[in-house]
Tab-separated table of C-alpha atoms in Angstrom:
chain	number	residue	atom	x	y	z
A	1	MET	CA	52.842	-64.037	-88.533
A	2	ALA	CA	53.553	-67.591	-87.393
A	3	GLN	CA	52.784	-70.301	-89.958
A	4	PRO	CA	49.994	-72.730	-89.145
A	5	GLN	CA	51.522	-76.051	-87.900
A	6	PRO	CA	51.062	-79.172	-90.021
A	7	GLU	CA	48.381	-81.452	-88.597
A	8	SER	CA	50.902	-84.080	-87.495
A	9	ILE	CA	52.602	-81.441	-85.228
A	10	GLN	CA	49.281	-80.146	-83.907
A	11	LYS	CA	48.232	-83.676	-82.919
A	12	PHE	CA	51.646	-84.238	-81.242
A	13	LEU	CA	51.253	-81.067	-79.295
A	14	THR	CA	47.729	-81.988	-78.249
A	15	GLN	CA	49.036	-85.179	-76.763
A	16	ALA	CA	51.683	-83.315	-74.970
A	17	ASN	CA	48.887	-81.522	-73.190
A	18	GLU	CA	47.454	-84.961	-72.221
A	19	ALA	CA	50.822	-86.038	-70.697
A	20	ALA	CA	51.130	-82.727	-68.935
A	21	LYS	CA	47.645	-83.188	-67.408
A	22	VAL	CA	48.477	-86.493	-65.966
A	23	ILE	CA	51.706	-85.197	-64.470
A	24	THR	CA	50.161	-82.107	-63.090
A	25	GLU	CA	47.252	-83.926	-61.366
A	26	THR	CA	49.558	-86.363	-59.716
A	27	ALA	CA	51.778	-83.489	-58.413
A	28	GLN	CA	48.718	-81.527	-57.171
A	29	LYS	CA	47.586	-84.670	-55.121
A	30	ASP	CA	51.105	-84.741	-53.656
A	31	GLY	CA	51.556	-88.267	-55.336
A	32	PHE	CA	55.105	-89.703	-55.434
A	33	ILE	CA	56.475	-89.833	-59.025
A	34	SER	CA	59.217	-92.399	-59.944
A	35	CYS	CA	61.218	-91.336	-63.034
A	36	PHE	CA	63.721	-93.265	-65.217
A	37	SER	CA	65.823	-91.984	-68.166
A	38	HIS	CA	68.348	-93.350	-70.568
A	39	LEU	CA	72.133	-92.714	-69.840
A	40	ASP	CA	73.377	-90.988	-73.039
A	41	ALA	CA	73.503	-87.235	-73.546
A	42	ASP	CA	69.810	-87.119	-74.717
A	43	GLY	CA	68.587	-89.115	-71.807
A	44	VAL	CA	70.565	-87.050	-69.338
A	45	ALA	CA	69.206	-83.886	-70.920
A	46	ALA	CA	65.602	-85.394	-70.757
A	47	ALA	CA	66.108	-86.176	-67.061
A	48	GLY	CA	67.375	-82.470	-66.404
A	49	VAL	CA	64.216	-81.231	-68.214
A	50	ILE	CA	61.783	-83.479	-66.144
A	51	CYS	CA	63.522	-82.779	-62.868
A	52	LYS	CA	63.354	-78.982	-63.452
A	53	MET	CA	59.716	-79.257	-64.346
A	54	LEU	CA	58.819	-81.489	-61.329
A	55	HIS	CA	60.849	-79.205	-58.998
A	56	ARG	CA	58.818	-76.303	-60.180
A	57	LEU	CA	55.617	-78.187	-59.460
A	58	ASP	CA	56.958	-78.773	-55.911
A	59	ALA	CA	56.342	-82.529	-56.685
A	60	ARG	CA	57.739	-85.488	-54.734
A	61	PHE	CA	59.875	-87.389	-57.172
A	62	ARG	CA	63.010	-89.439	-57.659
A	63	MET	CA	64.996	-89.770	-60.888
A	64	ARG	CA	67.103	-92.701	-61.863
A	65	VAL	CA	69.325	-92.847	-65.008
A	66	VAL	CA	69.758	-96.293	-66.377
A	67	GLN	CA	70.878	-98.280	-69.490
A	68	TRP	CA	67.539	-99.921	-70.147
A	69	VAL	CA	64.217	-101.062	-68.594
A	70	ASP	CA	64.524	-104.510	-67.125
A	71	ASP	CA	63.080	-106.715	-64.251
A	72	LYS	CA	65.251	-104.744	-61.831
A	73	ILE	CA	63.637	-101.541	-62.747
A	74	ILE	CA	60.204	-103.157	-62.565
A	75	ALA	CA	61.115	-104.386	-59.064
A	76	GLU	CA	62.045	-100.895	-58.008
A	77	VAL	CA	58.762	-99.481	-59.296
A	78	THR	CA	56.840	-102.203	-57.446
A	79	ALA	CA	58.678	-101.449	-54.212
A	80	ASP	CA	58.383	-97.690	-54.531
A	81	LYS	CA	54.591	-97.829	-55.078
A	82	PRO	CA	54.618	-94.514	-57.048
A	83	GLN	CA	51.354	-92.879	-58.081
A	84	LEU	CA	53.039	-92.190	-61.378
A	85	VAL	CA	56.018	-93.414	-63.395
A	86	ILE	CA	57.686	-91.317	-66.018
A	87	LEU	CA	59.935	-92.867	-68.551
A	88	THR	CA	62.097	-90.545	-70.789
A	89	ASP	CA	64.232	-91.287	-73.829
A	90	PHE	CA	63.098	-94.975	-73.602
A	91	GLY	CA	59.861	-96.909	-72.796
A	92	SER	CA	58.340	-97.255	-76.274
A	93	GLY	CA	60.268	-100.438	-76.906
A	94	TYR	CA	59.221	-102.042	-73.568
A	95	LEU	CA	55.454	-101.782	-73.899
A	96	ASP	CA	54.986	-105.630	-73.585
A	97	LEU	CA	57.204	-105.906	-70.457
A	98	LEU	CA	55.344	-102.896	-68.848
A	99	ASN	CA	51.919	-104.409	-69.717
A	100	GLU	CA	52.980	-107.844	-68.443
A	101	LYS	CA	54.652	-106.763	-65.139
A	102	ILE	CA	53.047	-103.438	-64.080
A	103	PRO	CA	49.787	-102.981	-66.231
A	104	ASN	CA	47.932	-101.119	-63.310
A	105	ASN	CA	50.588	-98.426	-62.787
A	106	LYS	CA	49.950	-95.036	-64.181
A	107	ILE	CA	52.907	-94.474	-66.712
A	108	VAL	CA	53.843	-91.561	-68.851
A	109	ILE	CA	56.224	-92.409	-71.616
A	110	LEU	CA	58.134	-89.481	-73.244
A	111	ASP	CA	60.141	-91.064	-76.019
A	112	HIS	CA	61.270	-90.704	-79.595
A	113	HIS	CA	62.180	-94.362	-80.356
A	114	GLN	CA	60.263	-96.784	-82.564
A	115	ILE	CA	57.237	-98.377	-80.830
A	116	THR	CA	56.932	-102.117	-80.151
A	117	GLY	CA	54.155	-103.776	-78.357
A	118	ALA	CA	50.560	-102.993	-77.582
A	119	THR	CA	49.595	-99.275	-76.906
A	120	THR	CA	46.099	-99.929	-75.717
A	121	ASN	CA	46.569	-99.751	-71.909
A	122	PRO	CA	44.440	-96.822	-70.611
A	123	ASN	CA	46.909	-96.431	-67.713
A	124	PHE	CA	49.731	-95.560	-70.152
A	125	THR	CA	50.009	-92.092	-71.617
A	126	MET	CA	52.506	-92.018	-74.497
A	127	LEU	CA	53.997	-88.985	-76.260
A	128	ASN	CA	55.965	-90.398	-79.177
A	129	PRO	CA	56.450	-88.539	-82.562
A	130	HIS	CA	56.251	-91.797	-84.566
A	131	VAL	CA	52.471	-92.125	-83.685
A	132	TYR	CA	51.992	-88.990	-85.768
A	133	GLY	CA	54.206	-89.786	-88.622
A	134	ILE	CA	57.022	-87.524	-87.385
A	135	ASP	CA	60.595	-89.042	-87.613
A	136	GLY	CA	61.950	-89.486	-84.108
A	137	ALA	CA	65.434	-90.252	-85.366
A	138	THR	CA	65.934	-86.741	-87.005
A	139	GLU	CA	63.170	-84.426	-86.071
A	140	VAL	CA	62.939	-84.633	-82.302
A	141	SER	CA	65.011	-86.359	-79.605
A	142	GLY	CA	63.933	-87.730	-76.170
A	143	SER	CA	64.748	-84.495	-74.400
A	144	GLY	CA	62.805	-82.660	-76.998
A	145	VAL	CA	59.734	-84.802	-76.337
A	146	ALA	CA	60.271	-84.264	-72.606
A	147	TYR	CA	60.508	-80.436	-73.338
A	148	PHE	CA	57.070	-80.359	-75.073
A	149	ALA	CA	55.522	-82.058	-72.144
A	150	ALA	CA	57.278	-79.704	-69.628
A	151	LYS	CA	56.235	-76.680	-71.739
A	152	ALA	CA	52.548	-77.923	-71.670
A	153	VAL	CA	52.876	-78.166	-67.857
A	154	ASN	CA	54.104	-74.647	-67.441
A	155	GLN	CA	55.111	-72.050	-70.050
A	156	ALA	CA	57.986	-71.140	-67.756
A	157	ASN	CA	59.730	-74.257	-68.690
A	158	VAL	CA	60.656	-72.704	-72.038
A	159	ASP	CA	63.979	-72.009	-70.290
A	160	CYS	CA	64.580	-75.700	-70.785
A	161	ALA	CA	64.662	-75.362	-74.590
A	162	PRO	CA	68.526	-75.112	-74.752
A	163	ILE	CA	68.738	-78.473	-72.844
A	164	ALA	CA	66.364	-80.113	-75.282
A	165	LEU	CA	68.522	-78.908	-78.188
A	166	VAL	CA	71.711	-80.357	-76.430
A	167	GLY	CA	69.874	-83.689	-76.403
A	168	ALA	CA	69.060	-83.426	-80.127
A	169	LEU	CA	72.727	-82.486	-80.938
A	170	GLY	CA	73.968	-85.357	-78.693
A	171	ASP	CA	71.721	-87.655	-80.760
A	172	MET	CA	73.265	-86.163	-84.023
A	173	GLN	CA	69.932	-84.891	-85.304
A	174	ASP	CA	71.633	-81.943	-87.164
A	175	LYS	CA	71.487	-83.920	-90.308
A	176	TYR	CA	69.737	-81.232	-92.540
A	177	GLU	CA	71.355	-78.661	-94.752
A	178	GLN	CA	74.481	-77.202	-93.225
A	179	ARG	CA	74.075	-79.270	-90.179
A	180	SER	CA	70.758	-77.720	-89.043
A	181	LEU	CA	67.920	-78.945	-86.929
A	182	LYS	CA	64.487	-79.261	-88.478
A	183	GLY	CA	60.937	-80.578	-87.628
A	184	LEU	CA	59.921	-80.424	-83.976
A	185	ASN	CA	63.545	-79.529	-83.192
A	186	GLU	CA	63.167	-76.249	-85.247
A	187	LEU	CA	60.163	-75.198	-82.930
A	188	ILE	CA	62.495	-75.616	-79.909
A	189	VAL	CA	65.213	-73.603	-81.670
A	190	ASN	CA	62.537	-70.860	-82.244
A	191	ASP	CA	61.466	-70.964	-78.722
A	192	ALA	CA	65.034	-70.572	-77.483
A	193	VAL	CA	65.821	-67.792	-79.818
A	194	ALA	CA	62.545	-65.901	-78.826
A	195	ALA	CA	63.373	-66.263	-75.154
A	196	GLY	CA	66.896	-64.782	-75.793
A	197	LEU	CA	68.735	-68.068	-74.765
A	198	LEU	CA	70.050	-69.004	-78.193
A	199	LYS	CA	71.928	-67.468	-81.124
A	200	VAL	CA	72.204	-69.551	-84.293
A	201	ASP	CA	75.313	-68.745	-86.310
A	202	LYS	CA	76.899	-70.120	-89.521
A	203	ASP	CA	80.562	-70.982	-88.662
A	204	LEU	CA	83.242	-73.714	-88.968
A	205	THR	CA	81.677	-76.612	-87.159
A	206	PHE	CA	84.821	-78.003	-85.695
A	207	PHE	CA	84.474	-79.356	-82.216
A	208	GLY	CA	85.918	-77.097	-79.430
A	209	ARG	CA	85.066	-73.793	-80.931
A	210	GLU	CA	84.633	-72.342	-77.463
A	211	THR	CA	87.229	-74.256	-75.415
A	212	ARG	CA	90.119	-75.265	-77.549
A	213	PRO	CA	92.980	-73.094	-78.877
A	214	ILE	CA	92.638	-72.678	-82.592
A	215	HIS	CA	95.571	-74.862	-83.522
A	216	ARG	CA	94.459	-77.705	-81.024
A	217	MET	CA	90.920	-77.527	-82.445
A	218	LEU	CA	92.319	-78.201	-85.927
A	219	ALA	CA	94.692	-80.905	-84.648
A	220	THR	CA	91.964	-82.721	-82.879
A	221	THR	CA	89.246	-82.478	-85.688
A	222	THR	CA	88.193	-85.697	-87.243
A	223	ASN	CA	85.004	-84.391	-88.716
A	224	PRO	CA	86.058	-83.372	-91.335
A	225	PHE	CA	89.387	-85.221	-91.201
A	226	ILE	CA	92.077	-82.933	-92.631
A	227	PRO	CA	95.145	-84.830	-93.863
A	228	GLY	CA	98.379	-83.164	-92.610
A	229	LEU	CA	96.558	-81.262	-89.929
A	230	SER	CA	94.383	-83.646	-88.006
A	231	GLY	CA	96.512	-85.319	-85.323
A	232	GLN	CA	99.342	-83.017	-86.061
A	233	GLU	CA	99.567	-80.136	-83.463
A	234	THR	CA	102.821	-78.574	-84.790
A	235	GLU	CA	101.577	-78.480	-88.384
A	236	SER	CA	98.272	-77.030	-87.305
A	237	LEU	CA	100.071	-74.366	-85.133
A	238	ASN	CA	102.235	-73.497	-88.248
A	239	PHE	CA	99.038	-73.368	-90.489
A	240	VAL	CA	97.345	-70.744	-88.264
A	241	THR	CA	100.597	-68.751	-87.735
A	242	ASN	CA	101.348	-68.611	-91.485
A	243	LEU	CA	97.877	-66.961	-91.958
A	244	GLY	CA	98.990	-64.142	-89.648
A	245	ILE	CA	96.270	-64.929	-87.046
A	246	PRO	CA	97.505	-64.197	-83.568
A	247	LEU	CA	97.363	-67.258	-81.453
A	248	LYS	CA	97.211	-65.273	-78.149
A	249	GLN	CA	95.302	-62.471	-76.687
A	250	GLY	CA	97.350	-61.229	-73.752
A	251	ASP	CA	98.304	-64.482	-71.986
A	252	LYS	CA	95.214	-66.372	-73.146
A	253	LEU	CA	95.228	-68.764	-76.077
A	254	ARG	CA	92.512	-67.798	-78.497
A	255	SER	CA	89.616	-70.122	-79.509
A	256	LEU	CA	87.616	-70.038	-82.797
A	257	CYS	CA	84.948	-68.001	-81.056
A	258	ASP	CA	87.490	-65.289	-80.252
A	259	LEU	CA	88.258	-64.596	-83.926
A	260	ASN	CA	86.930	-61.516	-85.642
A	261	ASP	CA	84.986	-61.897	-88.932
A	262	GLU	CA	87.967	-61.099	-91.076
A	263	GLU	CA	90.218	-63.682	-89.249
A	264	ARG	CA	87.415	-66.263	-89.441
A	265	LYS	CA	87.052	-65.729	-93.227
A	266	LYS	CA	90.788	-66.043	-93.773
A	267	LEU	CA	90.876	-69.293	-91.798
A	268	CYS	CA	87.882	-70.648	-93.667
A	269	SER	CA	89.288	-69.776	-97.034
A	270	ALA	CA	92.663	-71.193	-96.275
A	271	LEU	CA	91.080	-74.516	-94.992
A	272	ALA	CA	88.982	-74.661	-98.242
A	273	ASP	CA	91.934	-74.179	-100.458
A	274	TYR	CA	93.935	-76.643	-98.464
A	275	LEU	CA	91.210	-79.404	-98.733
A	276	LEU	CA	90.830	-78.652	-102.433
A	277	SER	CA	94.540	-79.006	-102.997
A	278	LYS	CA	94.135	-82.558	-101.467
A	279	GLY	CA	91.258	-83.295	-103.786
A	280	LEU	CA	88.750	-83.345	-100.880
A	281	HIS	CA	85.896	-81.432	-102.527
A	282	LEU	CA	83.050	-82.926	-100.387
A	283	GLU	CA	84.873	-81.914	-97.093
A	284	VAL	CA	84.918	-78.340	-98.265
A	285	GLU	CA	81.128	-78.231	-98.328
A	286	ASN	CA	81.014	-79.683	-94.854
A	287	LEU	CA	83.311	-76.919	-93.313
A	288	ILE	CA	80.573	-74.424	-92.559
A	289	GLY	CA	77.386	-75.162	-90.845
A	290	HIS	CA	74.904	-74.129	-88.078
A	291	VAL	CA	76.366	-73.618	-84.634
A	292	TYR	CA	74.050	-73.263	-81.680
A	293	VAL	CA	75.412	-70.730	-79.144
A	294	PHE	CA	73.751	-70.472	-75.742
A	295	THR	CA	73.873	-66.796	-74.953
A	296	LYS	CA	73.427	-66.994	-71.219
A	297	GLU	CA	76.369	-69.330	-70.728
A	298	GLU	CA	79.914	-68.028	-70.109
A	299	PRO	CA	82.056	-67.591	-73.276
A	300	ASN	CA	84.966	-70.082	-73.690
A	301	THR	CA	83.109	-72.861	-71.699
A	302	ALA	CA	81.823	-76.246	-72.840
A	303	LEU	CA	78.202	-75.027	-72.000
A	304	ARG	CA	78.319	-72.135	-74.452
A	305	ASP	CA	78.370	-74.426	-77.591
A	306	GLY	CA	75.536	-76.920	-78.054
A	307	ARG	CA	77.629	-79.711	-79.408
A	308	GLU	CA	80.258	-79.318	-76.684
A	309	PHE	CA	77.598	-79.248	-74.066
A	310	SER	CA	76.208	-82.518	-75.348
A	311	VAL	CA	79.602	-84.252	-75.139
A	312	LEU	CA	79.899	-83.052	-71.465
A	313	LEU	CA	76.442	-84.553	-70.674
A	314	ASN	CA	77.297	-87.808	-72.440
A	315	SER	CA	80.531	-88.155	-70.465
A	316	THR	CA	78.591	-87.795	-67.134
A	317	GLY	CA	76.089	-90.509	-68.249
A	318	ARG	CA	78.738	-92.924	-69.625
A	319	MET	CA	81.118	-92.473	-66.682
A	320	ASP	CA	78.297	-93.328	-64.211
A	321	ARG	CA	77.963	-89.771	-62.814
A	322	PRO	CA	74.615	-88.724	-64.534
A	323	SER	CA	73.506	-86.830	-61.419
A	324	LEU	CA	76.190	-84.093	-62.230
A	325	GLY	CA	74.705	-83.811	-65.841
A	326	ILE	CA	71.212	-83.417	-64.413
A	327	ALA	CA	72.459	-80.801	-61.950
A	328	ILE	CA	74.031	-78.752	-64.803
A	329	CYS	CA	70.825	-79.016	-66.869
A	330	MET	CA	68.972	-77.710	-63.707
A	331	GLY	CA	71.304	-74.673	-63.477
A	332	ASP	CA	74.162	-75.728	-61.146
A	333	ARG	CA	77.293	-73.742	-62.551
A	334	LYS	CA	79.548	-74.441	-59.604
A	335	ALA	CA	80.424	-77.821	-58.052
A	336	ALA	CA	78.554	-79.982	-60.585
A	337	LEU	CA	80.144	-78.165	-63.603
A	338	GLU	CA	83.710	-78.396	-62.010
A	339	GLU	CA	83.413	-82.041	-61.465
A	340	SER	CA	81.831	-82.750	-64.889
A	341	ASN	CA	84.788	-80.937	-66.563
A	342	LYS	CA	87.126	-83.342	-64.752
A	343	ILE	CA	84.976	-86.308	-66.051
A	344	LEU	CA	85.040	-84.804	-69.551
A	345	GLU	CA	88.876	-84.597	-69.549
């Protein structure tokens, strides 16, 4: 049986229903919705969740991904005359500006950052974990907040759970034991697992477990930094070869995800022994952690692993191509993904 939720989470979810109500009512009246989101991985993921939700509502909307809220954004809102403004992964720090410039606009703020400014405007609906004593730095990200609003709009939006987790991993909220996600993030993990969209494994947490050949994954790892292997492709190649782990399967170079359990144990033990021989005891503890595998994504692609997916989204935002990241979040696995992979390179 499901455990009863703490009161703080219950109150947060009740407020998610309020935000959902405002969004749904606007869409039903065919009102135009102007949306803005932040340009990091979490912001692009949040934008993807909101776009998918609004698309399902058959709403009229436009999404812009920007660095911050400023007078230029305010001018765009004023020019567009939207019936509703949605801000995701920012907004809580701009309440004074919003109250000063557009106090009569209906605004929904879906954010996880600290709140500054007056929150009493009846036109503003804010969903923010800090209001309920929930830590927005480690327990839910901006895309997670957007996800709870989207799920309250329509249960079908549970399929956005993996995207919300990508945002949390992009914001490095996997700070709990063995790099796990907790708090509201854990509710999203449970939703994704229940929907058959996610498998949570314990494995080496090196970056590139899906996409990089094993020796290259070792050579490019900086977390943990492995003296003698990090930055040293030939030494990393020899390290794997000396363990008797085949580097290729047919013509294809094998990634960490291609190893069987025995090979994985062998690699893990060897790395632990190697780090201990260098006196790096703490790094040994950090070798193994939770990995978030999206089961509906193709193996050996950047979208299969939550952390790799977040780096891909971050690159689209930072390289001024956030629309590609949003398209991927909404389900494009062809042109947008191909282009995004080039940007990631």
